[in-house]
């Protein structure tokens, strides 16, 4: 079995000219956040305790600084908390039917057995809006009550284009909230994340801190997270959302005009079935890639025959339409 993680974004051919394969904010990068990163002091270590950064994040979320954990990335924290569960047992985990592949990869690496129903698990993962579908997590309040430890991946909450979170503010205090602002800021090359721990989880926070290596964030990650909580950066993000809604509507209309079937989504990405399956779909995606266009095959998410598309602007949408018509009309693949 191939356990190599699959991700969107650049590959052996470099950076795609039209990259639909990631869920990064296509309006980005955020100018103010980019300037902060470019101005970071890379000549010195950050404060190893990250005292100022923790205080800023805590103040923005309205929590005590002791509830803020820093992580090198979402994926690093996914592995770290999986390792923590593996140390204590029972070594079990519950995953959504379709989810980010690193949840399962970390469970496999640390010997966590996948179980169902959720109440049998010592760790449960949730993501809202979900990946790859961009939908609400059905039954999320019940899941939180059923498991001893629930991590809610909120990577796409800042890029929510409709709907409201499933958890009320009080219930949110019972979960581990995993935040990765680089997608919302259009700065996915900067790896930095943080977690808001539940209330009364001081012992677990200390144990997870003990599993963390020194300096998980470099100066550039610190600069990005400090920029994240600034009023001007948040104002820029809010101003992006109407544009992303408009582009998304245009992109769905384009896909449907090609005969694709699009799945409803609340965020800046969605899944679609192109009508191709298996090797035919793989050949089509490869043909698109040679023309500078990359889509994300969704088979690794448990959705064979589907692709996931991040929302891009009109020029990229035009490029996708023209390239798809070329490869299907010229017989490179069967539509």
mmCIF file of C-alpha atoms in Angstrom:
data_model
loop_
_atom_site.group_PDB
_atom_site.id
_atom_site.type_symbol
_atom_site.label_atom_id
_atom_site.label_comp_id
_atom_site.label_asym_id
_atom_site.label_seq_id
_atom_site.Cartn_x
_atom_site.Cartn_y
_atom_site.Cartn_z
ATOM 1 C CA UNK A 1 0.000 0.000 0.000
ATOM 2 C CA UNK A 2 1.303 3.461 -0.948
ATOM 3 C CA UNK A 3 1.468 5.543 2.233
ATOM 4 C CA UNK A 4 3.240 8.528 0.652
ATOM 5 C CA UNK A 5 1.231 11.644 1.537
ATOM 6 C CA UNK A 6 -0.529 13.244 -1.421
ATOM 7 C CA UNK A 7 -0.816 17.009 -1.588
ATOM 8 C CA UNK A 8 -1.716 19.702 -4.046
ATOM 9 C CA UNK A 9 0.583 22.516 -5.116
ATOM 10 C CA UNK A 10 3.983 22.474 -6.832
ATOM 11 C CA UNK A 11 5.441 19.180 -8.007
ATOM 12 C CA UNK A 12 8.383 17.941 -10.067
ATOM 13 C CA UNK A 13 7.289 20.254 -12.888
ATOM 14 C CA UNK A 14 7.448 23.295 -10.604
ATOM 15 C CA UNK A 15 4.717 25.775 -9.734
ATOM 16 C CA UNK A 16 1.641 25.370 -11.971
ATOM 17 C CA UNK A 17 0.604 28.495 -13.841
ATOM 18 C CA UNK A 18 -3.014 27.774 -12.886
ATOM 19 C CA UNK A 19 -3.061 25.811 -9.649
ATOM 20 C CA UNK A 20 -6.554 24.598 -8.751
ATOM 21 C CA UNK A 21 -5.041 21.825 -6.622
ATOM 22 C CA UNK A 22 -4.691 23.822 -3.383
ATOM 23 C CA UNK A 23 -7.257 25.673 -1.294
ATOM 24 C CA UNK A 24 -5.162 28.793 -0.818
ATOM 25 C CA UNK A 25 -6.878 32.178 -1.050
ATOM 26 C CA UNK A 26 -6.574 33.108 -4.722
ATOM 27 C CA UNK A 27 -6.815 36.811 -3.840
ATOM 28 C CA UNK A 28 -3.520 36.528 -1.991
ATOM 29 C CA UNK A 29 -0.910 36.863 -0.895
ATOM 30 C CA UNK A 30 -2.121 39.370 1.658
ATOM 31 C CA UNK A 31 0.135 42.418 1.074
ATOM 32 C CA UNK A 32 0.421 43.364 4.749
ATOM 33 C CA UNK A 33 1.170 39.813 5.888
ATOM 34 C CA UNK A 34 3.663 39.314 3.050
ATOM 35 C CA UNK A 35 5.470 42.506 4.049
ATOM 36 C CA UNK A 36 5.640 41.278 7.639
ATOM 37 C CA UNK A 37 7.136 37.964 6.552
ATOM 38 C CA UNK A 38 9.635 39.629 4.232
ATOM 39 C CA UNK A 39 10.673 41.950 7.062
ATOM 40 C CA UNK A 40 11.177 39.166 9.618
ATOM 41 C CA UNK A 41 14.482 39.127 11.489
ATOM 42 C CA UNK A 42 15.980 35.885 10.179
ATOM 43 C CA UNK A 43 19.369 36.665 11.725
ATOM 44 C CA UNK A 44 18.233 35.725 15.230
ATOM 45 C CA UNK A 45 16.353 32.958 16.994
ATOM 46 C CA UNK A 46 12.791 33.753 17.989
ATOM 47 C CA UNK A 47 12.005 33.813 21.696
ATOM 48 C CA UNK A 48 11.902 30.064 22.493
ATOM 49 C CA UNK A 49 8.837 30.604 24.683
ATOM 50 C CA UNK A 50 7.110 32.775 22.041
ATOM 51 C CA UNK A 51 5.700 34.862 24.897
ATOM 52 C CA UNK A 52 4.608 37.869 22.821
ATOM 53 C CA UNK A 53 3.102 35.729 20.063
ATOM 54 C CA UNK A 54 1.163 33.560 22.528
ATOM 55 C CA UNK A 55 -0.189 36.662 24.228
ATOM 56 C CA UNK A 56 -1.283 38.169 20.912
ATOM 57 C CA UNK A 57 -3.054 34.993 19.771
ATOM 58 C CA UNK A 58 -4.649 34.514 23.187
ATOM 59 C CA UNK A 59 -5.928 38.084 23.263
ATOM 60 C CA UNK A 60 -7.384 37.760 19.756
ATOM 61 C CA UNK A 61 -9.236 34.553 20.682
ATOM 62 C CA UNK A 62 -10.201 35.766 24.141
ATOM 63 C CA UNK A 63 -8.471 32.929 26.007
ATOM 64 C CA UNK A 64 -5.650 32.595 28.522
ATOM 65 C CA UNK A 65 -2.137 32.394 26.985
ATOM 66 C CA UNK A 66 -1.670 28.970 28.579
ATOM 67 C CA UNK A 67 -4.297 27.593 26.191
ATOM 68 C CA UNK A 68 -2.253 28.496 23.094
ATOM 69 C CA UNK A 69 0.037 25.839 21.616
ATOM 70 C CA UNK A 70 2.269 26.603 18.650
ATOM 71 C CA UNK A 71 3.029 24.110 15.916
ATOM 72 C CA UNK A 72 5.378 23.976 12.970
ATOM 73 C CA UNK A 73 2.332 23.237 10.787
ATOM 74 C CA UNK A 74 -1.050 21.564 11.026
ATOM 75 C CA UNK A 75 0.576 18.332 9.897
ATOM 76 C CA UNK A 76 3.186 18.548 12.651
ATOM 77 C CA UNK A 77 0.492 18.921 15.293
ATOM 78 C CA UNK A 78 -1.539 16.083 13.763
ATOM 79 C CA UNK A 79 1.447 13.783 14.269
ATOM 80 C CA UNK A 80 2.239 15.182 17.705
ATOM 81 C CA UNK A 81 -1.198 14.652 19.196
ATOM 82 C CA UNK A 82 -1.391 11.210 17.554
ATOM 83 C CA UNK A 83 1.873 10.352 19.292
ATOM 84 C CA UNK A 84 0.439 11.607 22.594
ATOM 85 C CA UNK A 85 -2.601 9.341 22.208
ATOM 86 C CA UNK A 86 -0.345 6.416 21.305
ATOM 87 C CA UNK A 87 1.581 6.901 24.559
ATOM 88 C CA UNK A 88 -1.519 6.580 26.686
ATOM 89 C CA UNK A 89 -4.024 4.252 25.032
ATOM 90 C CA UNK A 90 -6.389 2.952 24.078
ATOM 91 C CA UNK A 91 -4.654 3.411 20.748
ATOM 92 C CA UNK A 92 -7.745 4.228 18.708
ATOM 93 C CA UNK A 93 -8.903 7.005 16.402
ATOM 94 C CA UNK A 94 -12.035 8.001 14.528
ATOM 95 C CA UNK A 95 -11.839 9.757 11.154
ATOM 96 C CA UNK A 96 -14.522 11.231 8.895
ATOM 97 C CA UNK A 97 -15.305 9.213 5.777
ATOM 98 C CA UNK A 98 -13.500 11.820 3.653
ATOM 99 C CA UNK A 99 -10.721 13.797 5.274
ATOM 100 C CA UNK A 100 -7.199 15.214 5.020
ATOM 101 C CA UNK A 101 -4.817 12.324 4.448
ATOM 102 C CA UNK A 102 -2.422 13.275 7.239
ATOM 103 C CA UNK A 103 -4.985 12.258 9.885
ATOM 104 C CA UNK A 104 -4.841 8.666 8.644
ATOM 105 C CA UNK A 105 -1.090 8.823 7.945
ATOM 106 C CA UNK A 106 -0.358 9.919 11.511
ATOM 107 C CA UNK A 107 -2.659 7.225 12.908
ATOM 108 C CA UNK A 108 -0.840 4.591 10.871
ATOM 109 C CA UNK A 109 2.586 5.899 11.874
ATOM 110 C CA UNK A 110 1.727 5.809 15.581
ATOM 111 C CA UNK A 111 -0.199 2.545 15.574
ATOM 112 C CA UNK A 112 -3.654 3.984 16.213
ATOM 113 C CA UNK A 113 -6.485 1.648 15.229
ATOM 114 C CA UNK A 114 -9.369 3.199 13.311
ATOM 115 C CA UNK A 115 -12.693 2.511 15.011
ATOM 116 C CA UNK A 116 -16.354 3.215 14.449
ATOM 117 C CA UNK A 117 -18.636 4.428 16.008
ATOM 118 C CA UNK A 118 -16.813 7.469 17.389
ATOM 119 C CA UNK A 119 -17.499 6.800 21.066
ATOM 120 C CA UNK A 120 -15.059 3.868 20.854
ATOM 121 C CA UNK A 121 -12.183 6.211 19.952
ATOM 122 C CA UNK A 122 -9.718 7.976 22.207
ATOM 123 C CA UNK A 123 -9.150 10.648 19.519
ATOM 124 C CA UNK A 124 -11.563 11.977 16.906
ATOM 125 C CA UNK A 125 -10.860 14.320 14.014
ATOM 126 C CA UNK A 126 -13.279 16.852 12.564
ATOM 127 C CA UNK A 127 -12.863 19.596 9.991
ATOM 128 C CA UNK A 128 -15.334 22.348 9.171
ATOM 129 C CA UNK A 129 -15.710 23.442 6.447
ATOM 130 C CA UNK A 130 -14.535 19.935 5.633
ATOM 131 C CA UNK A 131 -11.811 18.855 3.252
ATOM 132 C CA UNK A 132 -12.201 17.870 0.464
ATOM 133 C CA UNK A 133 -15.933 18.632 0.237
ATOM 134 C CA UNK A 134 -16.054 22.024 1.970
ATOM 135 C CA UNK A 135 -19.194 21.080 3.855
ATOM 136 C CA UNK A 136 -20.494 21.180 7.408
ATOM 137 C CA UNK A 137 -19.562 18.253 9.655
ATOM 138 C CA UNK A 138 -22.881 16.513 10.222
ATOM 139 C CA UNK A 139 -23.449 15.640 13.871
ATOM 140 C CA UNK A 140 -20.446 17.621 15.112
ATOM 141 C CA UNK A 141 -22.009 18.676 18.457
ATOM 142 C CA UNK A 142 -22.841 15.041 19.204
ATOM 143 C CA UNK A 143 -19.324 13.945 18.237
ATOM 144 C CA UNK A 144 -17.787 16.408 20.697
ATOM 145 C CA UNK A 145 -19.874 14.950 23.516
ATOM 146 C CA UNK A 146 -19.142 11.336 22.540
ATOM 147 C CA UNK A 147 -15.322 11.333 22.562
ATOM 148 C CA UNK A 148 -12.743 12.211 25.223
ATOM 149 C CA UNK A 149 -10.594 14.226 22.796
ATOM 150 C CA UNK A 150 -11.805 15.936 19.629
ATOM 151 C CA UNK A 151 -9.598 18.035 17.360
ATOM 152 C CA UNK A 152 -11.475 20.462 15.123
ATOM 153 C CA UNK A 153 -9.408 21.486 12.115
ATOM 154 C CA UNK A 154 -10.450 25.070 11.343
ATOM 155 C CA UNK A 155 -8.108 25.643 8.408
ATOM 156 C CA UNK A 156 -10.954 26.748 6.156
ATOM 157 C CA UNK A 157 -13.147 28.623 8.633
ATOM 158 C CA UNK A 158 -11.590 31.974 7.577
ATOM 159 C CA UNK A 159 -12.450 31.069 3.963
ATOM 160 C CA UNK A 160 -16.057 30.149 4.690
ATOM 161 C CA UNK A 161 -18.245 31.760 2.021
ATOM 162 C CA UNK A 162 -21.635 30.804 3.442
ATOM 163 C CA UNK A 163 -23.275 29.177 6.444
ATOM 164 C CA UNK A 164 -22.370 29.257 10.111
ATOM 165 C CA UNK A 165 -20.168 27.006 12.300
ATOM 166 C CA UNK A 166 -21.912 23.953 13.732
ATOM 167 C CA UNK A 167 -20.550 24.563 17.241
ATOM 168 C CA UNK A 168 -21.702 27.374 19.476
ATOM 169 C CA UNK A 169 -19.062 29.331 21.429
ATOM 170 C CA UNK A 170 -19.596 27.280 24.572
ATOM 171 C CA UNK A 171 -19.121 23.917 22.821
ATOM 172 C CA UNK A 172 -16.030 25.235 21.025
ATOM 173 C CA UNK A 173 -14.376 25.491 24.433
ATOM 174 C CA UNK A 174 -14.509 21.677 24.651
ATOM 175 C CA UNK A 175 -12.464 20.925 21.519
ATOM 176 C CA UNK A 176 -8.892 21.419 20.374
ATOM 177 C CA UNK A 177 -9.084 24.100 17.670
ATOM 178 C CA UNK A 178 -6.365 23.775 15.027
ATOM 179 C CA UNK A 179 -5.724 26.981 13.052
ATOM 180 C CA UNK A 180 -3.529 27.356 9.940
ATOM 181 C CA UNK A 181 -3.831 30.939 8.663
ATOM 182 C CA UNK A 182 -1.415 30.529 5.738
ATOM 183 C CA UNK A 183 -4.225 29.352 3.425
ATOM 184 C CA UNK A 184 -6.450 32.326 4.184
ATOM 185 C CA UNK A 185 -3.507 34.702 3.737
ATOM 186 C CA UNK A 186 -2.352 33.138 0.464
ATOM 187 C CA UNK A 187 1.019 32.298 2.043
ATOM 188 C CA UNK A 188 1.081 28.505 2.036
ATOM 189 C CA UNK A 189 4.863 28.508 1.702
ATOM 190 C CA UNK A 190 5.105 29.799 5.282
ATOM 191 C CA UNK A 191 4.619 26.860 7.636
ATOM 192 C CA UNK A 192 3.128 27.867 10.963
ATOM 193 C CA UNK A 193 0.040 26.868 12.938
ATOM 194 C CA UNK A 194 -1.425 27.107 16.407
ATOM 195 C CA UNK A 195 -3.970 25.358 18.595
ATOM 196 C CA UNK A 196 -6.462 26.688 21.115
ATOM 197 C CA UNK A 197 -6.760 24.032 23.821
ATOM 198 C CA UNK A 198 -10.029 23.307 25.604
ATOM 199 C CA UNK A 199 -10.799 24.672 29.025
ATOM 200 C CA UNK A 200 -9.144 22.829 31.935
ATOM 201 C CA UNK A 201 -6.652 20.949 29.747
ATOM 202 C CA UNK A 202 -3.503 22.269 31.427
ATOM 203 C CA UNK A 203 -1.939 18.847 32.015
ATOM 204 C CA UNK A 204 -2.456 17.755 28.426
ATOM 205 C CA UNK A 205 -1.098 21.063 27.151
ATOM 206 C CA UNK A 206 2.065 20.556 29.191
ATOM 207 C CA UNK A 207 2.493 17.011 27.888
ATOM 208 C CA UNK A 208 2.020 18.121 24.286
ATOM 209 C CA UNK A 209 4.525 20.929 24.845
ATOM 210 C CA UNK A 210 7.006 18.335 26.117
ATOM 211 C CA UNK A 211 6.623 16.429 22.830
ATOM 212 C CA UNK A 212 7.412 19.545 20.800
ATOM 213 C CA UNK A 213 10.968 20.244 19.649
ATOM 214 C CA UNK A 214 12.586 23.577 20.431
ATOM 215 C CA UNK A 215 11.665 26.478 18.150
ATOM 216 C CA UNK A 216 8.871 24.895 16.105
ATOM 217 C CA UNK A 217 8.402 28.295 14.420
ATOM 218 C CA UNK A 218 11.097 30.262 12.695
ATOM 219 C CA UNK A 219 11.082 34.019 12.391
ATOM 220 C CA UNK A 220 8.939 33.969 9.261
ATOM 221 C CA UNK A 221 6.255 31.816 10.848
ATOM 222 C CA UNK A 222 6.183 34.101 13.872
ATOM 223 C CA UNK A 223 5.818 37.148 11.633
ATOM 224 C CA UNK A 224 2.918 35.596 9.730
ATOM 225 C CA UNK A 225 0.998 34.650 12.884
ATOM 226 C CA UNK A 226 1.578 38.077 14.406
ATOM 227 C CA UNK A 227 0.253 39.660 11.215
ATOM 228 C CA UNK A 228 -2.742 37.309 11.241
ATOM 229 C CA UNK A 229 -4.313 39.017 14.262
ATOM 230 C CA UNK A 230 -3.829 42.570 12.975
ATOM 231 C CA UNK A 231 -6.958 44.558 12.135
ATOM 232 C CA UNK A 232 -5.714 45.554 8.668
ATOM 233 C CA UNK A 233 -4.962 41.942 7.757
ATOM 234 C CA UNK A 234 -8.377 40.767 8.921
ATOM 235 C CA UNK A 235 -9.991 43.629 6.990
ATOM 236 C CA UNK A 236 -8.155 42.515 3.852
ATOM 237 C CA UNK A 237 -9.410 38.949 4.356
ATOM 238 C CA UNK A 238 -13.012 40.074 4.777
ATOM 239 C CA UNK A 239 -12.719 42.142 1.612
ATOM 240 C CA UNK A 240 -11.608 39.013 -0.276
ATOM 241 C CA UNK A 241 -14.732 37.003 0.493
ATOM 242 C CA UNK A 242 -17.163 38.724 -1.940
ATOM 243 C CA UNK A 243 -14.613 38.304 -4.731
ATOM 244 C CA UNK A 244 -14.161 34.625 -3.916
ATOM 245 C CA UNK A 245 -17.941 34.124 -3.870
ATOM 246 C CA UNK A 246 -18.226 35.682 -7.327
ATOM 247 C CA UNK A 247 -15.326 33.645 -8.721
ATOM 248 C CA UNK A 248 -16.748 30.481 -7.207
ATOM 249 C CA UNK A 249 -20.127 30.986 -8.861
ATOM 250 C CA UNK A 250 -18.401 31.587 -12.198
ATOM 251 C CA UNK A 251 -16.202 28.512 -11.757
ATOM 252 C CA UNK A 252 -19.110 26.226 -10.887
ATOM 253 C CA UNK A 253 -21.010 27.504 -13.951
ATOM 254 C CA UNK A 254 -17.934 26.788 -16.076
ATOM 255 C CA UNK A 255 -17.569 23.259 -14.735
ATOM 256 C CA UNK A 256 -21.247 22.543 -15.294
ATOM 257 C CA UNK A 257 -20.966 23.838 -18.868
ATOM 258 C CA UNK A 258 -18.286 21.183 -19.405
ATOM 259 C CA UNK A 259 -20.703 18.515 -18.187
ATOM 260 C CA UNK A 260 -19.116 18.162 -14.747
ATOM 261 C CA UNK A 261 -21.249 17.492 -11.674
ATOM 262 C CA UNK A 262 -20.286 19.806 -8.795
ATOM 263 C CA UNK A 263 -20.828 19.009 -5.112
ATOM 264 C CA UNK A 264 -22.176 21.772 -2.835
ATOM 265 C CA UNK A 265 -19.527 23.506 -0.716
ATOM 266 C CA UNK A 266 -19.435 26.276 1.886
ATOM 267 C CA UNK A 267 -15.838 27.326 1.224
ATOM 268 C CA UNK A 268 -13.467 28.483 -1.513
ATOM 269 C CA UNK A 269 -13.170 25.029 -3.056
ATOM 270 C CA UNK A 270 -15.436 22.209 -4.184
ATOM 271 C CA UNK A 271 -15.377 18.727 -5.672
ATOM 272 C CA UNK A 272 -16.644 17.729 -9.086
ATOM 273 C CA UNK A 273 -17.096 14.593 -11.166
ATOM 274 C CA UNK A 274 -15.818 15.092 -14.701
ATOM 275 C CA UNK A 275 -17.372 11.957 -16.164
ATOM 276 C CA UNK A 276 -13.973 10.302 -16.419
ATOM 277 C CA UNK A 277 -12.824 7.419 -14.242
ATOM 278 C CA UNK A 278 -9.600 5.649 -13.347
ATOM 279 C CA UNK A 279 -6.872 5.792 -15.980
ATOM 280 C CA UNK A 280 -8.884 8.079 -18.249
ATOM 281 C CA UNK A 281 -9.120 10.683 -15.485
ATOM 282 C CA UNK A 282 -5.430 10.258 -14.636
ATOM 283 C CA UNK A 283 -4.486 10.849 -18.283
ATOM 284 C CA UNK A 284 -6.680 13.934 -18.443
ATOM 285 C CA UNK A 285 -5.127 15.410 -15.310
ATOM 286 C CA UNK A 286 -1.645 14.714 -16.654
ATOM 287 C CA UNK A 287 -2.528 16.355 -19.958
ATOM 288 C CA UNK A 288 -3.798 19.407 -18.102
ATOM 289 C CA UNK A 289 -0.635 19.511 -16.015
ATOM 290 C CA UNK A 290 1.568 19.667 -19.119
ATOM 291 C CA UNK A 291 -0.420 22.767 -20.099
ATOM 292 C CA UNK A 292 0.240 24.468 -16.763
ATOM 293 C CA UNK A 293 -3.062 23.523 -15.104
ATOM 294 C CA UNK A 294 -3.249 21.343 -11.997
ATOM 295 C CA UNK A 295 -6.337 19.817 -10.408
ATOM 296 C CA UNK A 296 -6.347 17.591 -7.335
ATOM 297 C CA UNK A 297 -7.546 14.028 -7.829
ATOM 298 C CA UNK A 298 -9.822 13.196 -4.909
ATOM 299 C CA UNK A 299 -9.315 9.419 -4.824
ATOM 300 C CA UNK A 300 -6.951 9.732 -1.844
ATOM 301 C CA UNK A 301 -9.813 11.414 0.026
ATOM 302 C CA UNK A 302 -12.070 8.440 -0.635
ATOM 303 C CA UNK A 303 -13.758 10.004 -3.692
ATOM 304 C CA UNK A 304 -12.569 8.074 -6.775
ATOM 305 C CA UNK A 305 -13.607 9.690 -10.025
ATOM 306 C CA UNK A 306 -13.769 13.174 -8.494
ATOM 307 C CA UNK A 307 -11.440 16.146 -8.522
ATOM 308 C CA UNK A 308 -11.125 18.954 -6.006
ATOM 309 C CA UNK A 309 -10.788 22.480 -7.318
ATOM 310 C CA UNK A 310 -9.735 25.552 -5.416
ATOM 311 C CA UNK A 311 -11.455 28.702 -6.640
ATOM 312 C CA UNK A 312 -9.282 30.799 -8.969
ATOM 313 C CA UNK A 313 -9.848 33.968 -10.957
ATOM 314 C CA UNK A 314 -11.373 34.336 -14.422
ATOM 315 C CA UNK A 315 -8.090 34.055 -16.363
ATOM 316 C CA UNK A 316 -7.321 30.682 -14.795
ATOM 317 C CA UNK A 317 -10.890 29.534 -15.344
ATOM 318 C CA UNK A 318 -10.599 30.418 -19.023
ATOM 319 C CA UNK A 319 -7.348 28.463 -19.231
ATOM 320 C CA UNK A 320 -9.023 25.416 -17.667
ATOM 321 C CA UNK A 321 -11.960 25.575 -20.081
ATOM 322 C CA UNK A 322 -9.759 25.914 -23.149
ATOM 323 C CA UNK A 323 -7.362 23.150 -22.105
ATOM 324 C CA UNK A 324 -10.172 20.723 -21.199
ATOM 325 C CA UNK A 325 -11.826 21.275 -24.545
ATOM 326 C CA UNK A 326 -8.550 20.682 -26.355
ATOM 327 C CA UNK A 327 -7.732 17.409 -24.632
ATOM 328 C CA UNK A 328 -11.256 15.989 -24.924
ATOM 329 C CA UNK A 329 -11.982 17.140 -28.484
ATOM 330 C CA UNK A 330 -8.635 15.999 -29.855
ATOM 331 C CA UNK A 331 -9.033 12.474 -28.552
ATOM 332 C CA UNK A 332 -6.342 12.517 -25.866
ATOM 333 C CA UNK A 333 -8.919 11.204 -23.436
ATOM 334 C CA UNK A 334 -12.458 9.970 -23.742
ATOM 335 C CA UNK A 335 -14.958 12.448 -22.322
#
